[in-house]
């Protein structure tokens, strides 16, 4: 593309983002103002609190999932109300200036309330809303949860890893969740030494060891921090806030050079970072590793037969031929055309100002 044409294309991308966001903003602002999200028949009340003034790039958004679970509605209501003030027992307000503490109320009163199939979509809608309204920095979104909320963090963080800068799990149980998709997402685990219920203490330590093993194999990924709090049961006396303090320094890498994507066993996804799958390739438990280097894309998988790759000029040069290798065999070589149609589709999909793609190609396994 001629340099002048490329400049015009990029200007049109900016205009498209602005117009689509402006069109959506009144609806999203109304939802934030009313404190209730109704989506696909599910209802999720929420509350949020600002700490300090807005930084240049937006507030850091901390999502806090409350505890409770399979118990009477009134108990979960109290858990929700209490979670907003959970860390007020600290000697000083722990959240730094420039942050928002967002606490949703689980739509259902069941043990797996925070990792039901529709929860991802509802939380993503709220993240989008904070971004569209100019409140949140897309690269500073964090997922946290305590007890049943901790269960949710274990399960949701891998499913939503491409949205998150990091996640903090306090006193939950993973229920078999895999950590592989967390390669680019900082993760901190906190359990009480004496939290024997459902073996949460032992399982938490086992998951810490899993992160350690993956970190040794892949030193540039799997940043983690495990803390077992001595003499504590499920209630850790605010000590788990140490994990929040660790997260404060983390920032999302929106377009990582390497992606590890293991489809979860309960809610397969269509997209993850810069990868996209056809419907018939969204297989539970499938594993894909993808990386970028030297204007080439490398895909490794024995589980899928076709995959899409989304690209922009931040990832590699679309001014030059792109090479794609699938299991070390070249399956594509050539110039990739930029398209405002792809730009519009990816904006509407995520409203993520740091992740807008301008080209897309599909390749088949050799």
Short mmCIF file of C-alpha atoms in Angstrom, two decimals:
data_model
loop_
_atom_site.label_atom_id
_atom_site.label_comp_id
_atom_site.label_asym_id
_atom_site.label_seq_id
_atom_site.Cartn_x
_atom_site.Cartn_y
_atom_site.Cartn_z
CA UNK A 1 0.00 0.00 0.00
CA UNK A 2 1.28 3.45 -0.94
CA UNK A 3 2.38 5.46 2.17
CA UNK A 4 -0.27 8.11 1.53
CA UNK A 5 -2.93 5.42 1.14
CA UNK A 6 -1.74 3.80 4.37
CA UNK A 7 -1.99 7.13 6.20
CA UNK A 8 -5.52 7.59 4.88
CA UNK A 9 -6.42 4.02 5.87
CA UNK A 10 -5.20 4.61 9.44
CA UNK A 11 -7.16 7.87 9.64
CA UNK A 12 -10.27 5.98 8.57
CA UNK A 13 -9.61 3.37 11.29
CA UNK A 14 -9.54 6.14 13.90
CA UNK A 15 -12.75 7.69 12.53
CA UNK A 16 -14.46 4.30 12.48
CA UNK A 17 -13.49 3.59 16.09
CA UNK A 18 -14.75 7.02 17.16
CA UNK A 19 -18.07 6.77 15.31
CA UNK A 20 -18.85 3.22 16.47
CA UNK A 21 -17.94 4.05 20.07
CA UNK A 22 -19.97 7.27 20.03
CA UNK A 23 -22.99 5.39 18.72
CA UNK A 24 -22.74 2.84 21.54
CA UNK A 25 -21.84 5.24 24.36
CA UNK A 26 -25.36 6.44 25.40
CA UNK A 27 -26.57 2.86 25.94
CA UNK A 28 -23.45 1.86 27.85
CA UNK A 29 -23.52 4.98 30.03
CA UNK A 30 -27.17 4.35 30.89
CA UNK A 31 -26.29 0.82 32.05
CA UNK A 32 -23.39 2.06 34.19
CA UNK A 33 -25.67 4.71 35.71
CA UNK A 34 -28.50 2.31 36.55
CA UNK A 35 -26.29 -0.34 38.17
CA UNK A 36 -27.86 -3.34 36.45
CA UNK A 37 -27.00 -5.33 33.33
CA UNK A 38 -29.71 -7.36 31.61
CA UNK A 39 -28.26 -9.53 28.85
CA UNK A 40 -29.72 -12.59 27.15
CA UNK A 41 -32.30 -12.99 29.89
CA UNK A 42 -29.80 -12.85 32.77
CA UNK A 43 -29.72 -10.01 35.32
CA UNK A 44 -26.51 -8.83 36.97
CA UNK A 45 -26.68 -5.91 39.41
CA UNK A 46 -23.37 -4.21 40.16
CA UNK A 47 -21.69 -1.43 42.11
CA UNK A 48 -18.42 0.35 41.50
CA UNK A 49 -16.27 2.85 43.39
CA UNK A 50 -13.65 5.25 42.06
CA UNK A 51 -10.33 5.73 43.84
CA UNK A 52 -8.58 8.99 43.01
CA UNK A 53 -8.57 10.81 39.70
CA UNK A 54 -8.46 9.35 36.21
CA UNK A 55 -4.97 8.68 34.81
CA UNK A 56 -4.20 9.79 31.26
CA UNK A 57 -4.90 6.34 29.76
CA UNK A 58 -7.88 5.56 32.00
CA UNK A 59 -8.52 3.92 35.36
CA UNK A 60 -7.23 0.48 36.29
CA UNK A 61 -10.36 -1.68 36.49
CA UNK A 62 -10.49 -4.28 39.27
CA UNK A 63 -13.39 -6.74 39.01
CA UNK A 64 -14.26 -8.35 42.33
CA UNK A 65 -16.28 -11.60 42.36
CA UNK A 66 -18.02 -12.21 45.67
CA UNK A 67 -18.30 -15.46 47.61
CA UNK A 68 -21.36 -17.50 48.50
CA UNK A 69 -22.64 -20.00 45.98
CA UNK A 70 -25.30 -22.67 46.43
CA UNK A 71 -27.08 -21.00 49.33
CA UNK A 72 -30.17 -18.85 49.91
CA UNK A 73 -30.46 -15.67 47.87
CA UNK A 74 -30.21 -13.58 51.02
CA UNK A 75 -26.79 -15.03 51.83
CA UNK A 76 -25.44 -14.23 48.35
CA UNK A 77 -26.95 -10.76 48.59
CA UNK A 78 -24.99 -10.18 51.80
CA UNK A 79 -21.84 -11.57 50.21
CA UNK A 80 -22.28 -9.16 47.31
CA UNK A 81 -22.84 -6.15 49.56
CA UNK A 82 -19.95 -7.12 51.79
CA UNK A 83 -17.53 -7.63 48.91
CA UNK A 84 -17.66 -3.96 47.98
CA UNK A 85 -16.13 -3.18 51.37
CA UNK A 86 -14.13 -6.40 51.75
CA UNK A 87 -10.74 -4.73 52.01
CA UNK A 88 -11.85 -1.75 54.08
CA UNK A 89 -10.37 -3.54 57.10
CA UNK A 90 -6.89 -2.66 55.89
CA UNK A 91 -5.00 -0.05 57.85
CA UNK A 92 -5.39 2.23 54.83
CA UNK A 93 -7.48 2.03 51.71
CA UNK A 94 -5.56 -0.47 49.67
CA UNK A 95 -6.65 0.50 46.18
CA UNK A 96 -4.32 3.03 44.58
CA UNK A 97 -5.38 6.33 43.10
CA UNK A 98 -6.47 5.83 39.54
CA UNK A 99 -8.40 2.61 40.08
CA UNK A 100 -12.02 1.46 39.97
CA UNK A 101 -13.35 -1.35 42.19
CA UNK A 102 -16.21 -3.01 40.29
CA UNK A 103 -18.32 -5.60 42.14
CA UNK A 104 -21.07 -7.48 40.26
CA UNK A 105 -23.76 -9.62 41.89
CA UNK A 106 -23.88 -13.16 40.48
CA UNK A 107 -27.03 -13.71 38.38
CA UNK A 108 -27.71 -17.13 39.96
CA UNK A 109 -27.43 -18.67 43.43
CA UNK A 110 -25.52 -21.82 42.51
CA UNK A 111 -22.11 -23.23 43.43
CA UNK A 112 -20.63 -22.43 40.00
CA UNK A 113 -22.28 -19.01 39.76
CA UNK A 114 -19.11 -17.31 38.50
CA UNK A 115 -18.19 -19.73 35.76
CA UNK A 116 -21.52 -20.49 34.13
CA UNK A 117 -21.28 -20.25 30.30
CA UNK A 118 -22.86 -16.79 30.03
CA UNK A 119 -20.75 -15.07 32.70
CA UNK A 120 -17.84 -14.36 30.31
CA UNK A 121 -20.14 -12.46 27.97
CA UNK A 122 -21.66 -10.37 30.77
CA UNK A 123 -18.31 -9.42 32.28
CA UNK A 124 -16.89 -8.67 28.83
CA UNK A 125 -19.88 -6.42 28.12
CA UNK A 126 -19.13 -4.48 31.29
CA UNK A 127 -15.42 -4.20 30.46
CA UNK A 128 -16.41 -2.86 27.03
CA UNK A 129 -18.75 -0.37 28.69
CA UNK A 130 -16.02 1.04 30.93
CA UNK A 131 -13.76 1.38 27.87
CA UNK A 132 -16.40 2.93 25.60
CA UNK A 133 -17.28 5.51 28.25
CA UNK A 134 -13.63 6.49 28.57
CA UNK A 135 -13.29 5.21 32.13
CA UNK A 136 -11.00 2.15 31.95
CA UNK A 137 -7.57 1.59 30.46
CA UNK A 138 -7.99 -1.56 28.30
CA UNK A 139 -4.49 -2.70 29.31
CA UNK A 140 -5.20 -2.43 33.05
CA UNK A 141 -8.16 -4.77 33.62
CA UNK A 142 -7.87 -7.25 36.50
CA UNK A 143 -10.11 -10.12 37.62
CA UNK A 144 -10.23 -10.98 41.33
CA UNK A 145 -12.42 -13.17 43.51
CA UNK A 146 -12.77 -14.67 46.98
CA UNK A 147 -14.07 -18.17 47.93
CA UNK A 148 -16.73 -18.97 45.27
CA UNK A 149 -15.42 -15.87 43.52
CA UNK A 150 -11.98 -17.48 43.64
CA UNK A 151 -13.47 -20.54 41.91
CA UNK A 152 -14.63 -18.13 39.22
CA UNK A 153 -11.16 -16.61 38.82
CA UNK A 154 -9.59 -20.04 38.34
CA UNK A 155 -12.09 -20.82 35.57
CA UNK A 156 -12.72 -17.42 33.98
CA UNK A 157 -9.16 -16.09 33.83
CA UNK A 158 -8.03 -18.66 31.20
CA UNK A 159 -11.24 -18.08 29.22
CA UNK A 160 -10.82 -14.28 29.31
CA UNK A 161 -7.02 -14.06 29.42
CA UNK A 162 -6.77 -11.87 26.33
CA UNK A 163 -8.86 -9.21 28.13
CA UNK A 164 -6.83 -9.22 31.34
CA UNK A 165 -3.58 -7.76 32.61
CA UNK A 166 -3.79 -10.11 35.57
CA UNK A 167 -5.94 -12.07 38.00
CA UNK A 168 -5.98 -12.69 41.75
CA UNK A 169 -7.51 -15.87 43.17
CA UNK A 170 -8.27 -15.94 46.90
CA UNK A 171 -9.51 -19.05 48.69
CA UNK A 172 -11.11 -20.80 45.73
CA UNK A 173 -10.94 -24.19 44.02
CA UNK A 174 -9.96 -24.67 40.34
CA UNK A 175 -12.34 -27.53 39.54
CA UNK A 176 -9.93 -28.83 36.91
CA UNK A 177 -9.19 -25.52 35.14
CA UNK A 178 -6.08 -25.48 32.95
CA UNK A 179 -3.47 -22.73 33.28
CA UNK A 180 -1.96 -22.96 29.77
CA UNK A 181 -3.97 -20.08 28.29
CA UNK A 182 -2.59 -17.82 31.06
CA UNK A 183 0.82 -17.68 29.38
CA UNK A 184 0.54 -13.88 28.95
CA UNK A 185 -1.61 -13.06 32.00
CA UNK A 186 -0.13 -12.43 35.45
CA UNK A 187 -1.78 -14.71 38.02
CA UNK A 188 -1.58 -14.68 41.81
CA UNK A 189 -2.95 -17.39 44.12
CA UNK A 190 -3.69 -16.98 47.83
CA UNK A 191 -4.88 -19.73 50.18
CA UNK A 192 -4.99 -20.18 53.92
CA UNK A 193 -2.63 -22.75 55.40
CA UNK A 194 -5.56 -24.35 57.25
CA UNK A 195 -8.17 -24.06 54.51
CA UNK A 196 -8.82 -27.81 54.30
CA UNK A 197 -12.33 -27.57 52.82
CA UNK A 198 -12.29 -29.21 49.38
CA UNK A 199 -8.47 -29.37 49.84
CA UNK A 200 -8.25 -25.74 48.75
CA UNK A 201 -4.90 -25.26 50.52
CA UNK A 202 -3.30 -28.32 48.93
CA UNK A 203 -4.77 -27.71 45.48
CA UNK A 204 -3.70 -24.07 45.57
CA UNK A 205 -0.11 -25.14 46.22
CA UNK A 206 -0.36 -27.72 43.42
CA UNK A 207 -1.46 -25.02 41.00
CA UNK A 208 1.39 -22.81 42.13
CA UNK A 209 3.71 -25.67 41.24
CA UNK A 210 2.06 -25.99 37.80
CA UNK A 211 2.85 -22.34 37.13
CA UNK A 212 6.42 -22.87 38.29
CA UNK A 213 6.88 -25.78 35.88
CA UNK A 214 5.48 -23.83 32.91
CA UNK A 215 7.61 -20.81 33.82
CA UNK A 216 10.74 -22.96 33.77
CA UNK A 217 9.82 -24.23 30.29
CA UNK A 218 8.81 -20.77 29.02
CA UNK A 219 10.67 -18.06 30.99
CA UNK A 220 9.00 -15.16 29.16
CA UNK A 221 5.52 -16.31 30.18
CA UNK A 222 3.47 -17.55 33.13
CA UNK A 223 4.28 -14.77 35.60
CA UNK A 224 2.77 -15.84 38.92
CA UNK A 225 2.85 -15.30 42.67
CA UNK A 226 1.69 -17.94 45.17
CA UNK A 227 1.24 -17.19 48.86
CA UNK A 228 0.07 -19.64 51.51
CA UNK A 229 -0.99 -17.60 54.53
CA UNK A 230 0.05 -19.25 57.77
CA UNK A 231 -2.47 -19.95 60.54
CA UNK A 232 -5.37 -18.93 58.29
CA UNK A 233 -8.38 -20.91 57.14
CA UNK A 234 -10.65 -19.68 54.36
CA UNK A 235 -10.60 -16.17 55.87
CA UNK A 236 -7.13 -14.71 55.34
CA UNK A 237 -7.60 -11.53 57.39
CA UNK A 238 -7.03 -9.27 54.36
CA UNK A 239 -3.56 -10.71 53.84
CA UNK A 240 -4.50 -11.82 50.34
CA UNK A 241 -4.49 -8.14 49.36
CA UNK A 242 -0.77 -8.66 48.90
CA UNK A 243 -1.77 -10.22 45.59
CA UNK A 244 -3.57 -7.02 44.56
CA UNK A 245 -0.44 -5.03 45.34
CA UNK A 246 1.52 -7.36 43.06
CA UNK A 247 -1.06 -6.85 40.31
CA UNK A 248 -0.86 -3.05 40.52
CA UNK A 249 2.42 -3.15 38.59
CA UNK A 250 1.12 -5.45 35.82
CA UNK A 251 0.07 -4.28 32.35
CA UNK A 252 -1.53 -6.36 29.63
CA UNK A 253 0.42 -7.14 26.47
CA UNK A 254 -2.49 -6.93 24.00
CA UNK A 255 -0.65 -8.40 20.99
CA UNK A 256 1.84 -10.92 22.37
CA UNK A 257 4.48 -12.52 20.17
CA UNK A 258 3.47 -15.93 21.50
CA UNK A 259 0.03 -17.29 22.33
CA UNK A 260 -0.87 -20.58 24.01
CA UNK A 261 -4.57 -21.38 23.66
CA UNK A 262 -6.12 -24.41 25.29
CA UNK A 263 -9.87 -24.51 24.86
CA UNK A 264 -11.54 -24.99 28.23
CA UNK A 265 -13.70 -28.02 28.89
CA UNK A 266 -16.94 -26.08 29.41
CA UNK A 267 -17.04 -22.93 27.24
CA UNK A 268 -15.07 -23.16 23.97
CA UNK A 269 -14.19 -19.77 22.46
CA UNK A 270 -14.12 -18.53 18.89
CA UNK A 271 -11.34 -15.93 19.32
CA UNK A 272 -8.27 -15.53 21.52
CA UNK A 273 -5.77 -12.68 21.12
CA UNK A 274 -5.06 -12.65 17.35
CA UNK A 275 -6.39 -16.12 16.60
CA UNK A 276 -9.89 -17.05 15.40
CA UNK A 277 -11.46 -20.46 14.82
CA UNK A 278 -14.24 -21.61 12.50
CA UNK A 279 -17.25 -22.97 14.39
CA UNK A 280 -16.41 -26.58 13.55
CA UNK A 281 -12.91 -26.20 15.03
CA UNK A 282 -14.05 -24.94 18.47
CA UNK A 283 -13.21 -28.21 20.20
CA UNK A 284 -13.08 -28.62 23.95
CA UNK A 285 -9.55 -29.28 25.17
CA UNK A 286 -7.88 -28.47 21.84
CA UNK A 287 -4.43 -26.88 22.09
CA UNK A 288 -2.85 -24.31 19.75
CA UNK A 289 0.48 -22.54 20.09
CA UNK A 290 1.13 -19.58 17.80
CA UNK A 291 4.06 -17.20 17.54
CA UNK A 292 5.28 -14.23 15.48
CA UNK A 293 8.82 -13.61 14.25
CA UNK A 294 10.58 -12.29 11.15
CA UNK A 295 7.29 -11.28 9.47
CA UNK A 296 6.11 -14.86 9.77
CA UNK A 297 3.43 -16.65 11.78
CA UNK A 298 4.04 -20.11 13.21
CA UNK A 299 1.10 -22.33 14.18
CA UNK A 300 1.49 -25.60 16.05
CA UNK A 301 -1.43 -27.94 16.72
CA UNK A 302 -2.47 -31.52 16.19
CA UNK A 303 -6.04 -30.80 17.33
CA UNK A 304 -7.35 -28.35 14.75
CA UNK A 305 -7.42 -28.43 10.95
CA UNK A 306 -8.15 -24.79 10.11
CA UNK A 307 -7.45 -21.49 11.86
CA UNK A 308 -7.72 -17.77 11.20
CA UNK A 309 -4.96 -15.27 11.93
CA UNK A 310 -5.78 -11.62 12.52
CA UNK A 311 -3.07 -9.09 11.77
CA UNK A 312 -2.19 -5.41 11.93
CA UNK A 313 0.91 -3.31 11.34
CA UNK A 314 1.86 -3.38 15.02
CA UNK A 315 2.39 -7.13 14.85
CA UNK A 316 4.35 -7.32 11.61
CA UNK A 317 4.77 -5.39 8.37
CA UNK A 318 1.81 -5.77 6.05
CA UNK A 319 3.82 -3.78 3.50
CA UNK A 320 5.83 -6.95 2.90
CA UNK A 321 4.92 -10.59 2.21
CA UNK A 322 3.73 -12.59 5.20
CA UNK A 323 4.67 -16.26 5.66
CA UNK A 324 2.57 -18.71 7.66
CA UNK A 325 3.88 -22.08 8.83
CA UNK A 326 1.58 -24.77 10.19
CA UNK A 327 3.47 -27.51 12.06
CA UNK A 328 6.68 -26.30 10.38
CA UNK A 329 5.27 -26.52 6.86
CA UNK A 330 4.67 -23.31 4.93
CA UNK A 331 0.98 -22.99 4.09
CA UNK A 332 0.81 -19.33 3.04
CA UNK A 333 3.10 -16.74 1.46
CA UNK A 334 2.09 -13.36 0.08
CA UNK A 335 0.87 -9.85 0.75
CA UNK A 336 -2.14 -9.59 3.04
CA UNK A 337 -4.69 -6.92 2.15
CA UNK A 338 -5.89 -4.48 4.79
CA UNK A 339 -9.67 -4.14 5.02
CA UNK A 340 -11.92 -1.65 6.82
CA UNK A 341 -14.50 -4.45 6.92
CA UNK A 342 -12.16 -6.45 9.20
CA UNK A 343 -11.44 -3.30 11.22
CA UNK A 344 -15.16 -2.70 11.79
CA UNK A 345 -15.84 -6.33 12.68
CA UNK A 346 -13.08 -6.46 15.31
CA UNK A 347 -14.11 -3.12 16.83
CA UNK A 348 -17.72 -4.26 17.21
CA UNK A 349 -16.58 -7.59 18.60
CA UNK A 350 -14.54 -6.14 21.48
CA UNK A 351 -14.52 -2.32 21.56
CA UNK A 352 -10.91 -2.76 22.66
CA UNK A 353 -8.98 0.31 21.55
CA UNK A 354 -5.66 -1.57 21.86
CA UNK A 355 -6.74 -4.57 19.78
CA UNK A 356 -7.99 -3.57 16.33
CA UNK A 357 -7.09 -5.78 13.40
CA UNK A 358 -6.94 -4.71 9.77
CA UNK A 359 -6.35 -8.05 8.02
CA UNK A 360 -7.33 -11.69 8.38
CA UNK A 361 -6.22 -14.90 6.70
CA UNK A 362 -7.30 -18.51 7.17
CA UNK A 363 -4.96 -21.45 6.72
CA UNK A 364 -5.44 -25.20 6.71
CA UNK A 365 -3.29 -27.83 8.37
CA UNK A 366 -0.97 -29.51 5.87
#
